[in-house]
Amino acid sequence: MALPRLDNRAARALFLDRHGLAEQPVGPAKGADLLALIERLGFVQLDSINTVARAHDMILYARRPTYRGGNLKRLYERDQALFEHWTHDAAVIPMAFYPHWHLRFQRDAALLRARWRNWRRDGFERQFETVLQHIRDHGAVCSSDVGKDEKKGSGGWWDWHPSKTALEYLWRSGALTVVGREGFQKRYDLTERVIEAGLCPGALPCDAEATVDWLCNAALDRLGFATSGELAAFWDTVSPAEAKAWCAQAEARGVIVPVEIECVGGVMRKVFARPDVLEQAASAPPSPGRIRVLSPFDPALRDRNRAERLFGFHYRIEVFVPEPKRVFGYYVFPLLEGDRLVGRIDMKAHRDCGELRIRALWPERRVKWSKARAQRLEAELDRVRRFTGMEKVVFAPDWLREPK
């Protein structure tokens, strides 16, 4: 029997709808409304690079242009409606999801203890009680408040001193909670001071099977369709084997069905989706025609291979690539227009002179850079200018480049 099939356009429509990019980017972006958006996305990745604005702010701004950075900070630090932990990377996550992170705490505790020993972060385990007692006595701390006399390793910025390593381990394993950031430096406090007693690790037994079920269901609902491997990668807690077993069981129960989606170039890919996936795709709103600047860490682009299959958009961030070897630039932003990724732009906010400087833009192949498209870009760049507090947009003389 032939599987249900989504053509490429329908697959893109469903995918963008699940990522909050199909409707008009309007509406309130603070308090309960902002929390609802983050719950819809699942999480928002944090990143320190501030070329134009930080990644988490760009992610939320792309969907709600009324958003301002202080809105997330209040929701996280004052309202405690979010907690910070890891998915595939550091992220803020709705507090309602916290009970489902107990499994992650357990798995990180075992994984990181072994991994960090192998990285020769000598002595970090001996600092656990010292660090915990310091926090009991003095309240929330940053890494600079502990281990002041300890020697940092020689392995680069990530090779922390033992007490910093202990802080990170105790956070990742659930004993500590990050309660906010000063600049971009995390502040840690005892979990029992921050998290409701009934939700704290150890308050209830960790039901691994129920957690895997929740994580896989939640991932599928936020992706629209996925392979078992993509479900495992979404939260990065479920193992590939667990996700594969979950898919088999969920299919047997009729909770999911196999379908085919058309990728760029007509290649068909077998995935899993809800039984009403065709109706979901048909009801997805048409994507607005305006151009939107996306963060390199936008959830719609986090899985680079998936974005390439659906949109034909090959993207790799080049922050860690030596400048002479970069194809595009240090921190290049993808451009979404309607349901297409039409280009990428290298730009930076120069806060000392109030200029949003556009160094280069590369249209995608088969994208004509028309006058109407240029006007849509200018309108978006003016919105970004206002968002970042810049006074004007300045284009380099050779800013419009040939596609690569």
CSV table of C-alpha atoms in Angstrom, one decimal:
chain,number,residue,atom,x,y,z
A,1,MET,CA,0.0,0.0,0.0
A,2,ALA,CA,1.4,3.4,-1.0
A,3,LEU,CA,2.3,5.7,1.9
A,4,PRO,CA,0.7,9.1,2.4
A,5,ARG,CA,2.8,11.6,0.6
A,6,LEU,CA,3.6,15.3,1.2
A,7,ASP,CA,5.1,17.2,-1.8
A,8,ASN,CA,7.9,19.5,-1.1
A,9,ARG,CA,5.8,22.6,-0.8
A,10,ALA,CA,3.4,21.0,1.6
A,11,ALA,CA,6.3,19.7,3.7
A,12,ARG,CA,7.9,23.1,3.9
A,13,ALA,CA,4.5,24.7,4.9
A,14,LEU,CA,4.0,22.2,7.8
A,15,PHE,CA,7.6,22.6,8.9
A,16,LEU,CA,7.5,26.4,9.0
A,17,ASP,CA,4.1,26.4,10.7
A,18,ARG,CA,5.5,24.2,13.5
A,19,HIS,CA,8.4,26.6,13.9
A,20,GLY,CA,6.3,29.7,14.1
A,21,LEU,CA,7.4,31.1,10.8
A,22,ALA,CA,4.3,30.6,8.7
A,23,GLU,CA,2.0,33.3,10.2
A,24,GLN,CA,2.5,37.0,10.1
A,25,PRO,CA,5.2,38.1,12.6
A,26,VAL,CA,2.9,40.2,14.7
A,27,GLY,CA,1.6,40.1,18.2
A,28,PRO,CA,2.7,40.6,21.8
A,29,ALA,CA,6.1,39.3,22.9
A,30,LYS,CA,6.3,39.4,26.6
A,31,GLY,CA,5.0,37.6,29.7
A,32,ALA,CA,2.5,34.8,29.0
A,33,ASP,CA,2.5,35.4,25.3
A,34,LEU,CA,6.3,35.0,25.0
A,35,LEU,CA,6.1,31.9,27.2
A,36,ALA,CA,3.5,30.4,24.9
A,37,LEU,CA,5.8,31.0,21.9
A,38,ILE,CA,8.7,29.3,23.6
A,39,GLU,CA,6.5,26.4,24.6
A,40,ARG,CA,5.5,26.1,21.0
A,41,LEU,CA,9.1,26.0,19.9
A,42,GLY,CA,10.1,23.7,22.8
A,43,PHE,CA,13.2,25.7,23.7
A,44,VAL,CA,15.3,28.7,22.6
A,45,GLN,CA,19.1,28.2,22.2
A,46,LEU,CA,21.4,30.6,24.0
A,47,ASP,CA,24.6,31.9,22.4
A,48,SER,CA,27.0,34.6,23.4
A,49,ILE,CA,27.9,35.9,20.0
A,50,ASN,CA,26.5,39.4,19.6
A,51,THR,CA,27.4,40.4,16.1
A,52,VAL,CA,23.9,41.9,15.6
A,53,ALA,CA,22.0,40.6,18.6
A,54,ARG,CA,22.3,37.4,20.6
A,55,ALA,CA,20.9,34.3,19.0
A,56,HIS,CA,18.1,33.8,21.5
A,57,ASP,CA,16.9,37.4,20.9
A,58,MET,CA,17.1,37.0,17.2
A,59,ILE,CA,15.1,33.8,17.3
A,60,LEU,CA,12.2,35.4,19.2
A,61,TYR,CA,12.4,38.7,17.3
A,62,ALA,CA,12.0,36.9,13.9
A,63,ARG,CA,8.6,35.7,15.1
A,64,ARG,CA,7.5,38.7,17.1
A,65,PRO,CA,9.1,42.0,16.1
A,66,THR,CA,7.7,43.7,19.2
A,67,TYR,CA,10.1,41.5,21.2
A,68,ARG,CA,12.9,43.1,23.2
A,69,GLY,CA,15.7,41.4,25.0
A,70,GLY,CA,14.6,42.4,28.5
A,71,ASN,CA,11.3,40.4,27.9
A,72,LEU,CA,13.2,37.1,28.0
A,73,LYS,CA,15.3,38.1,30.9
A,74,ARG,CA,12.2,39.0,33.0
A,75,LEU,CA,10.5,35.7,32.1
A,76,TYR,CA,13.6,33.7,33.0
A,77,GLU,CA,15.1,35.5,36.0
A,78,ARG,CA,12.1,37.3,37.6
A,79,ASP,CA,9.2,35.1,36.8
A,80,GLN,CA,11.1,31.9,36.8
A,81,ALA,CA,8.9,30.6,34.0
A,82,LEU,CA,11.9,29.2,32.3
A,83,PHE,CA,14.9,27.1,33.3
A,84,GLU,CA,18.3,26.7,31.7
A,85,HIS,CA,19.7,23.4,30.7
A,86,TRP,CA,20.9,21.5,27.7
A,87,THR,CA,19.2,20.1,24.7
A,88,HIS,CA,21.7,19.9,21.8
A,89,ASP,CA,23.3,23.0,23.4
A,90,ALA,CA,22.5,25.4,26.2
A,91,ALA,CA,18.9,26.6,26.0
A,92,VAL,CA,16.1,28.1,28.0
A,93,ILE,CA,13.2,25.7,28.4
A,94,PRO,CA,9.7,26.2,29.8
A,95,MET,CA,9.5,25.4,33.5
A,96,ALA,CA,6.5,23.2,32.8
A,97,PHE,CA,8.9,20.8,31.1
A,98,TYR,CA,11.2,20.5,34.1
A,99,PRO,CA,10.0,17.1,35.4
A,100,HIS,CA,11.0,15.6,32.0
A,101,TRP,CA,14.6,16.7,32.6
A,102,HIS,CA,15.2,14.4,35.6
A,103,LEU,CA,16.2,11.7,33.1
A,104,ARG,CA,18.7,14.1,31.5
A,105,PHE,CA,20.1,15.0,34.9
A,106,GLN,CA,20.8,11.3,35.6
A,107,ARG,CA,22.3,10.7,32.2
A,108,ASP,CA,24.5,13.8,32.2
A,109,ALA,CA,25.7,12.8,35.7
A,110,ALA,CA,27.1,9.5,34.4
A,111,LEU,CA,28.2,10.7,31.0
A,112,LEU,CA,30.0,13.9,32.2
A,113,ARG,CA,31.7,12.2,35.2
A,114,ALA,CA,33.4,9.8,32.8
A,115,ARG,CA,34.0,12.3,30.0
A,116,TRP,CA,35.5,15.0,32.2
A,117,ARG,CA,37.8,12.6,33.9
A,118,ASN,CA,39.1,11.5,30.5
A,119,TRP,CA,39.7,15.2,29.7
A,120,ARG,CA,41.9,15.3,32.8
A,121,ARG,CA,40.0,17.9,34.7
A,122,ASP,CA,41.7,16.7,37.8
A,123,GLY,CA,40.1,17.3,41.1
A,124,PHE,CA,36.7,18.6,40.1
A,125,GLU,CA,34.9,15.8,42.0
A,126,ARG,CA,36.7,16.7,45.2
A,127,GLN,CA,35.2,20.2,44.9
A,128,PHE,CA,31.5,19.2,45.0
A,129,GLU,CA,30.9,19.7,48.7
A,130,THR,CA,33.1,22.8,48.9
A,131,VAL,CA,31.2,24.4,46.1
A,132,LEU,CA,27.8,23.4,47.6
A,133,GLN,CA,28.7,24.7,51.0
A,134,HIS,CA,29.9,28.0,49.6
A,135,ILE,CA,26.5,28.5,47.9
A,136,ARG,CA,24.6,27.5,51.0
A,137,ASP,CA,26.6,30.1,52.9
A,138,HIS,CA,26.8,32.9,50.4
A,139,GLY,CA,23.9,32.4,47.9
A,140,ALA,CA,24.0,32.3,44.1
A,141,VAL,CA,27.5,32.4,42.6
A,142,CYS,CA,29.2,32.9,39.3
A,143,SER,CA,32.2,30.8,38.3
A,144,SER,CA,34.5,33.7,39.2
A,145,ASP,CA,33.3,33.5,42.9
A,146,VAL,CA,34.7,30.0,43.4
A,147,GLY,CA,38.2,28.4,43.0
A,148,LYS,CA,39.9,31.8,43.0
A,149,ASP,CA,43.3,30.1,43.9
A,150,GLU,CA,42.9,27.2,41.5
A,151,LYS,CA,44.9,26.9,38.3
A,152,LYS,CA,43.1,26.8,35.0
A,153,GLY,CA,44.1,24.1,32.6
A,154,SER,CA,46.0,24.8,29.3
A,155,GLY,CA,43.4,23.4,27.0
A,156,GLY,CA,41.8,26.7,26.0
A,157,TRP,CA,38.8,28.7,27.1
A,158,TRP,CA,36.8,25.6,28.0
A,159,ASP,CA,39.5,24.0,30.2
A,160,TRP,CA,38.1,25.2,33.5
A,161,HIS,CA,39.6,25.1,36.9
A,162,PRO,CA,38.3,22.3,39.2
A,163,SER,CA,35.6,24.4,41.0
A,164,LYS,CA,34.2,25.8,37.7
A,165,THR,CA,34.0,22.2,36.4
A,166,ALA,CA,32.3,21.2,39.6
A,167,LEU,CA,29.7,24.0,39.2
A,168,GLU,CA,29.0,22.9,35.7
A,169,TYR,CA,28.7,19.2,36.7
A,170,LEU,CA,26.4,20.0,39.6
A,171,TRP,CA,24.2,22.1,37.3
A,172,ARG,CA,24.1,19.5,34.5
A,173,SER,CA,23.3,16.8,37.0
A,174,GLY,CA,20.5,18.7,38.7
A,175,ALA,CA,21.9,19.7,42.1
A,176,LEU,CA,22.3,23.3,41.1
A,177,THR,CA,20.1,25.5,38.9
A,178,VAL,CA,21.2,28.5,36.8
A,179,VAL,CA,19.1,31.4,38.0
A,180,GLY,CA,20.3,34.0,35.4
A,181,ARG,CA,23.3,35.6,33.9
A,182,GLU,CA,25.4,38.6,34.5
A,183,GLY,CA,26.7,39.7,31.1
A,184,PHE,CA,26.8,36.2,29.8
A,185,GLN,CA,28.2,34.5,32.9
A,186,LYS,CA,25.9,32.0,34.6
A,187,ARG,CA,24.8,32.4,38.2
A,188,TYR,CA,24.2,29.1,40.0
A,189,ASP,CA,22.1,28.4,43.1
A,190,LEU,CA,20.9,25.3,45.0
A,191,THR,CA,18.1,23.7,43.1
A,192,GLU,CA,16.0,23.3,46.3
A,193,ARG,CA,16.0,27.1,46.7
A,194,VAL,CA,14.8,27.7,43.1
A,195,ILE,CA,12.6,24.8,42.0
A,196,GLU,CA,9.3,23.8,43.6
A,197,ALA,CA,10.0,21.1,46.1
A,198,GLY,CA,7.8,18.5,44.4
A,199,LEU,CA,9.6,19.0,41.1
A,200,CYS,CA,13.2,18.7,42.4
A,201,PRO,CA,15.3,15.7,41.4
A,202,GLY,CA,14.7,12.9,43.9
A,203,ALA,CA,11.3,14.1,44.9
A,204,LEU,CA,9.7,11.5,42.7
A,205,PRO,CA,11.1,8.4,41.0
A,206,CYS,CA,12.4,9.1,37.5
A,207,ASP,CA,10.2,7.1,35.1
A,208,ALA,CA,12.5,6.7,32.1
A,209,GLU,CA,9.8,5.1,29.9
A,210,ALA,CA,7.3,7.9,30.5
A,211,THR,CA,10.0,10.5,29.9
A,212,VAL,CA,11.0,8.9,26.6
A,213,ASP,CA,7.4,8.8,25.6
A,214,TRP,CA,6.9,12.5,26.4
A,215,LEU,CA,10.1,13.6,24.7
A,216,CYS,CA,9.3,11.7,21.5
A,217,ASN,CA,5.8,13.0,21.3
A,218,ALA,CA,6.8,16.5,22.1
A,219,ALA,CA,9.6,16.4,19.4
A,220,LEU,CA,7.2,15.1,16.8
A,221,ASP,CA,4.6,17.7,17.5
A,222,ARG,CA,7.3,20.5,17.1
A,223,LEU,CA,8.8,19.0,13.9
A,224,GLY,CA,5.6,18.0,12.1
A,225,PHE,CA,7.3,14.9,10.7
A,226,ALA,CA,10.6,13.2,11.5
A,227,THR,CA,12.7,10.0,11.4
A,228,SER,CA,13.4,8.3,14.7
A,229,GLY,CA,16.9,9.8,14.6
A,230,GLU,CA,15.5,13.3,14.3
A,231,LEU,CA,13.2,12.7,17.2
A,232,ALA,CA,16.2,11.6,19.3
A,233,ALA,CA,18.2,14.6,18.2
A,234,PHE,CA,15.5,17.2,19.0
A,235,TRP,CA,16.0,17.2,22.8
A,236,ASP,CA,19.2,15.2,22.7
A,237,THR,CA,18.2,13.1,25.7
A,238,VAL,CA,16.6,10.1,24.1
A,239,SER,CA,19.0,7.6,22.5
A,240,PRO,CA,18.6,6.6,18.9
A,241,ALA,CA,17.8,3.1,19.9
A,242,GLU,CA,15.1,4.4,22.3
A,243,ALA,CA,13.6,6.6,19.7
A,244,LYS,CA,13.5,3.7,17.2
A,245,ALA,CA,11.8,1.5,19.7
A,246,TRP,CA,9.3,4.3,20.5
A,247,CYS,CA,8.4,4.7,16.8
A,248,ALA,CA,7.8,1.0,16.4
A,249,GLN,CA,5.5,1.0,19.5
A,250,ALA,CA,3.7,4.2,18.6
A,251,GLU,CA,3.1,3.0,15.0
A,252,ALA,CA,1.7,-0.3,16.4
A,253,ARG,CA,-0.7,1.8,18.6
A,254,GLY,CA,-1.7,4.0,15.6
A,255,VAL,CA,-0.3,7.1,17.3
A,256,ILE,CA,2.0,7.8,14.3
A,257,VAL,CA,2.1,6.6,10.7
A,258,PRO,CA,4.9,6.3,8.1
A,259,VAL,CA,4.6,8.9,5.4
A,260,GLU,CA,6.8,10.1,2.5
A,261,ILE,CA,7.9,13.7,2.1
A,262,GLU,CA,9.4,15.1,-1.1
A,263,CYS,CA,12.8,16.7,-0.6
A,264,VAL,CA,14.5,19.2,-3.0
A,265,GLY,CA,15.2,17.4,-6.3
A,266,GLY,CA,12.3,15.1,-6.0
A,267,VAL,CA,13.9,12.6,-3.6
A,268,MET,CA,11.4,10.9,-1.4
A,269,ARG,CA,12.2,10.4,2.3
A,270,LYS,CA,10.3,8.1,4.7
A,271,VAL,CA,9.4,9.7,8.0
A,272,PHE,CA,6.8,9.4,10.8
A,273,ALA,CA,4.0,11.8,11.4
A,274,ARG,CA,0.6,12.0,13.0
A,275,PRO,CA,-2.3,10.2,11.2
A,276,ASP,CA,-3.8,13.5,10.2
A,277,VAL,CA,-0.6,14.9,8.7
A,278,LEU,CA,-2.1,15.6,5.3
A,279,GLU,CA,-4.8,17.7,6.9
A,280,GLN,CA,-2.3,19.5,9.1
A,281,ALA,CA,-0.2,20.4,6.1
A,282,ALA,CA,-3.3,21.6,4.1
A,283,SER,CA,-4.4,23.8,7.0
A,284,ALA,CA,-1.0,25.5,7.5
A,285,PRO,CA,-1.2,29.2,6.6
A,286,PRO,CA,0.7,30.5,3.6
A,287,SER,CA,4.0,32.0,4.7
A,288,PRO,CA,4.1,35.8,4.5
A,289,GLY,CA,6.1,37.3,1.7
A,290,ARG,CA,8.2,39.6,3.7
A,291,ILE,CA,11.9,38.8,4.2
A,292,ARG,CA,13.0,37.8,7.7
A,293,VAL,CA,16.6,37.6,9.0
A,294,LEU,CA,17.1,34.4,10.9
A,295,SER,CA,19.7,33.6,13.5
A,296,PRO,CA,22.2,30.8,12.5
A,297,PHE,CA,20.9,29.0,15.6
A,298,ASP,CA,17.2,29.4,14.7
A,299,PRO,CA,15.3,26.1,15.4
A,300,ALA,CA,14.3,25.9,11.8
A,301,LEU,CA,18.0,25.7,10.8
A,302,ARG,CA,19.4,23.8,13.8
A,303,ASP,CA,19.4,20.5,11.8
A,304,ARG,CA,21.5,21.7,8.8
A,305,ASN,CA,20.9,18.5,6.8
A,306,ARG,CA,17.1,18.8,7.2
A,307,ALA,CA,17.1,22.4,6.1
A,308,GLU,CA,19.2,21.4,3.0
A,309,ARG,CA,16.8,18.5,2.2
A,310,LEU,CA,13.6,20.7,2.5
A,311,PHE,CA,14.9,24.0,1.2
A,312,GLY,CA,18.0,23.2,-0.8
A,313,PHE,CA,19.9,25.6,1.5
A,314,HIS,CA,23.4,24.5,2.4
A,315,TYR,CA,24.5,26.3,5.5
A,316,ARG,CA,27.5,25.9,7.8
A,317,ILE,CA,28.5,28.5,10.4
A,318,GLU,CA,32.1,29.7,9.9
A,319,VAL,CA,32.8,31.2,13.3
A,320,PHE,CA,35.6,28.6,13.9
A,321,VAL,CA,36.8,28.6,10.4
A,322,PRO,CA,40.1,30.5,9.8
A,323,GLU,CA,39.2,33.7,7.9
A,324,PRO,CA,41.2,32.8,4.7
A,325,LYS,CA,39.2,29.6,4.4
A,326,ARG,CA,35.7,31.0,5.0
A,327,VAL,CA,33.3,30.7,2.0
A,328,PHE,CA,31.0,33.5,3.2
A,329,GLY,CA,31.8,35.1,6.6
A,330,TYR,CA,32.3,34.9,10.3
A,331,TYR,CA,28.6,35.0,11.2
A,332,VAL,CA,26.3,35.1,8.3
A,333,PHE,CA,22.5,35.3,8.7
A,334,PRO,CA,20.1,33.3,6.5
A,335,LEU,CA,17.2,35.2,4.8
A,336,LEU,CA,13.7,33.7,4.7
A,337,GLU,CA,11.2,35.0,2.2
A,338,GLY,CA,7.8,33.3,2.3
A,339,ASP,CA,8.6,29.6,2.3
A,340,ARG,CA,12.0,29.9,0.7
A,341,LEU,CA,15.5,30.6,2.0
A,342,VAL,CA,16.6,33.1,-0.6
A,343,GLY,CA,20.1,34.2,0.5
A,344,ARG,CA,22.5,34.9,3.3
A,345,ILE,CA,23.8,38.2,4.6
A,346,ASP,CA,27.0,39.2,6.4
A,347,MET,CA,26.2,42.2,8.7
A,348,LYS,CA,27.3,43.7,12.0
A,349,ALA,CA,25.9,46.2,14.4
A,350,HIS,CA,28.7,48.8,15.1
A,351,ARG,CA,27.4,50.1,18.4
A,352,ASP,CA,30.2,52.7,18.8
A,353,CYS,CA,28.9,54.7,15.8
A,354,GLY,CA,25.2,53.5,15.6
A,355,GLU,CA,25.6,51.8,12.2
A,356,LEU,CA,24.2,48.4,11.0
A,357,ARG,CA,26.8,47.7,8.4
A,358,ILE,CA,26.0,45.3,5.5
A,359,ARG,CA,29.2,43.8,4.2
A,360,ALA,CA,27.8,41.3,1.7
A,361,LEU,CA,24.7,39.5,0.6
A,362,TRP,CA,24.7,36.3,-1.5
A,363,PRO,CA,21.4,35.4,-3.1
A,364,GLU,CA,20.8,31.7,-3.5
A,365,ARG,CA,21.2,30.2,-6.9
A,366,ARG,CA,18.0,30.5,-9.0
A,367,VAL,CA,17.0,33.6,-6.9
A,368,LYS,CA,16.7,36.8,-8.9
A,369,TRP,CA,17.6,39.8,-6.9
A,370,SER,CA,14.7,42.0,-8.2
A,371,LYS,CA,13.9,45.6,-7.2
A,372,ALA,CA,10.9,44.4,-5.2
A,373,ARG,CA,13.0,41.8,-3.3
A,374,ALA,CA,15.6,44.5,-2.6
A,375,GLN,CA,12.8,46.7,-1.2
A,376,ARG,CA,11.6,43.9,1.1
A,377,LEU,CA,15.2,43.4,2.3
A,378,GLU,CA,15.6,47.2,3.0
A,379,ALA,CA,12.4,47.1,5.0
A,380,GLU,CA,13.6,44.1,7.1
A,381,LEU,CA,17.0,45.7,7.7
A,382,ASP,CA,15.3,48.9,8.9
A,383,ARG,CA,13.3,46.8,11.4
A,384,VAL,CA,16.5,45.1,12.5
A,385,ARG,CA,18.2,48.5,12.8
A,386,ARG,CA,15.4,49.6,15.2
A,387,PHE,CA,15.6,46.4,17.1
A,388,THR,CA,19.3,46.7,17.7
A,389,GLY,CA,19.1,50.5,18.5
A,390,MET,CA,21.2,51.5,15.5
A,391,GLU,CA,20.8,54.9,13.8
A,392,LYS,CA,21.3,53.9,10.2
A,393,VAL,CA,21.9,51.0,7.8
A,394,VAL,CA,25.2,51.3,5.8
A,395,PHE,CA,25.9,49.2,2.7
A,396,ALA,CA,29.4,48.4,1.6
A,397,PRO,CA,30.0,49.4,-2.1
A,398,ASP,CA,30.2,45.8,-3.3
A,399,TRP,CA,27.6,44.4,-0.9
A,400,LEU,CA,25.5,42.4,-3.5
A,401,ARG,CA,27.6,39.4,-4.5
A,402,GLU,CA,27.2,36.6,-7.0
A,403,PRO,CA,25.6,33.4,-5.8
A,404,LYS,CA,28.1,30.7,-4.7
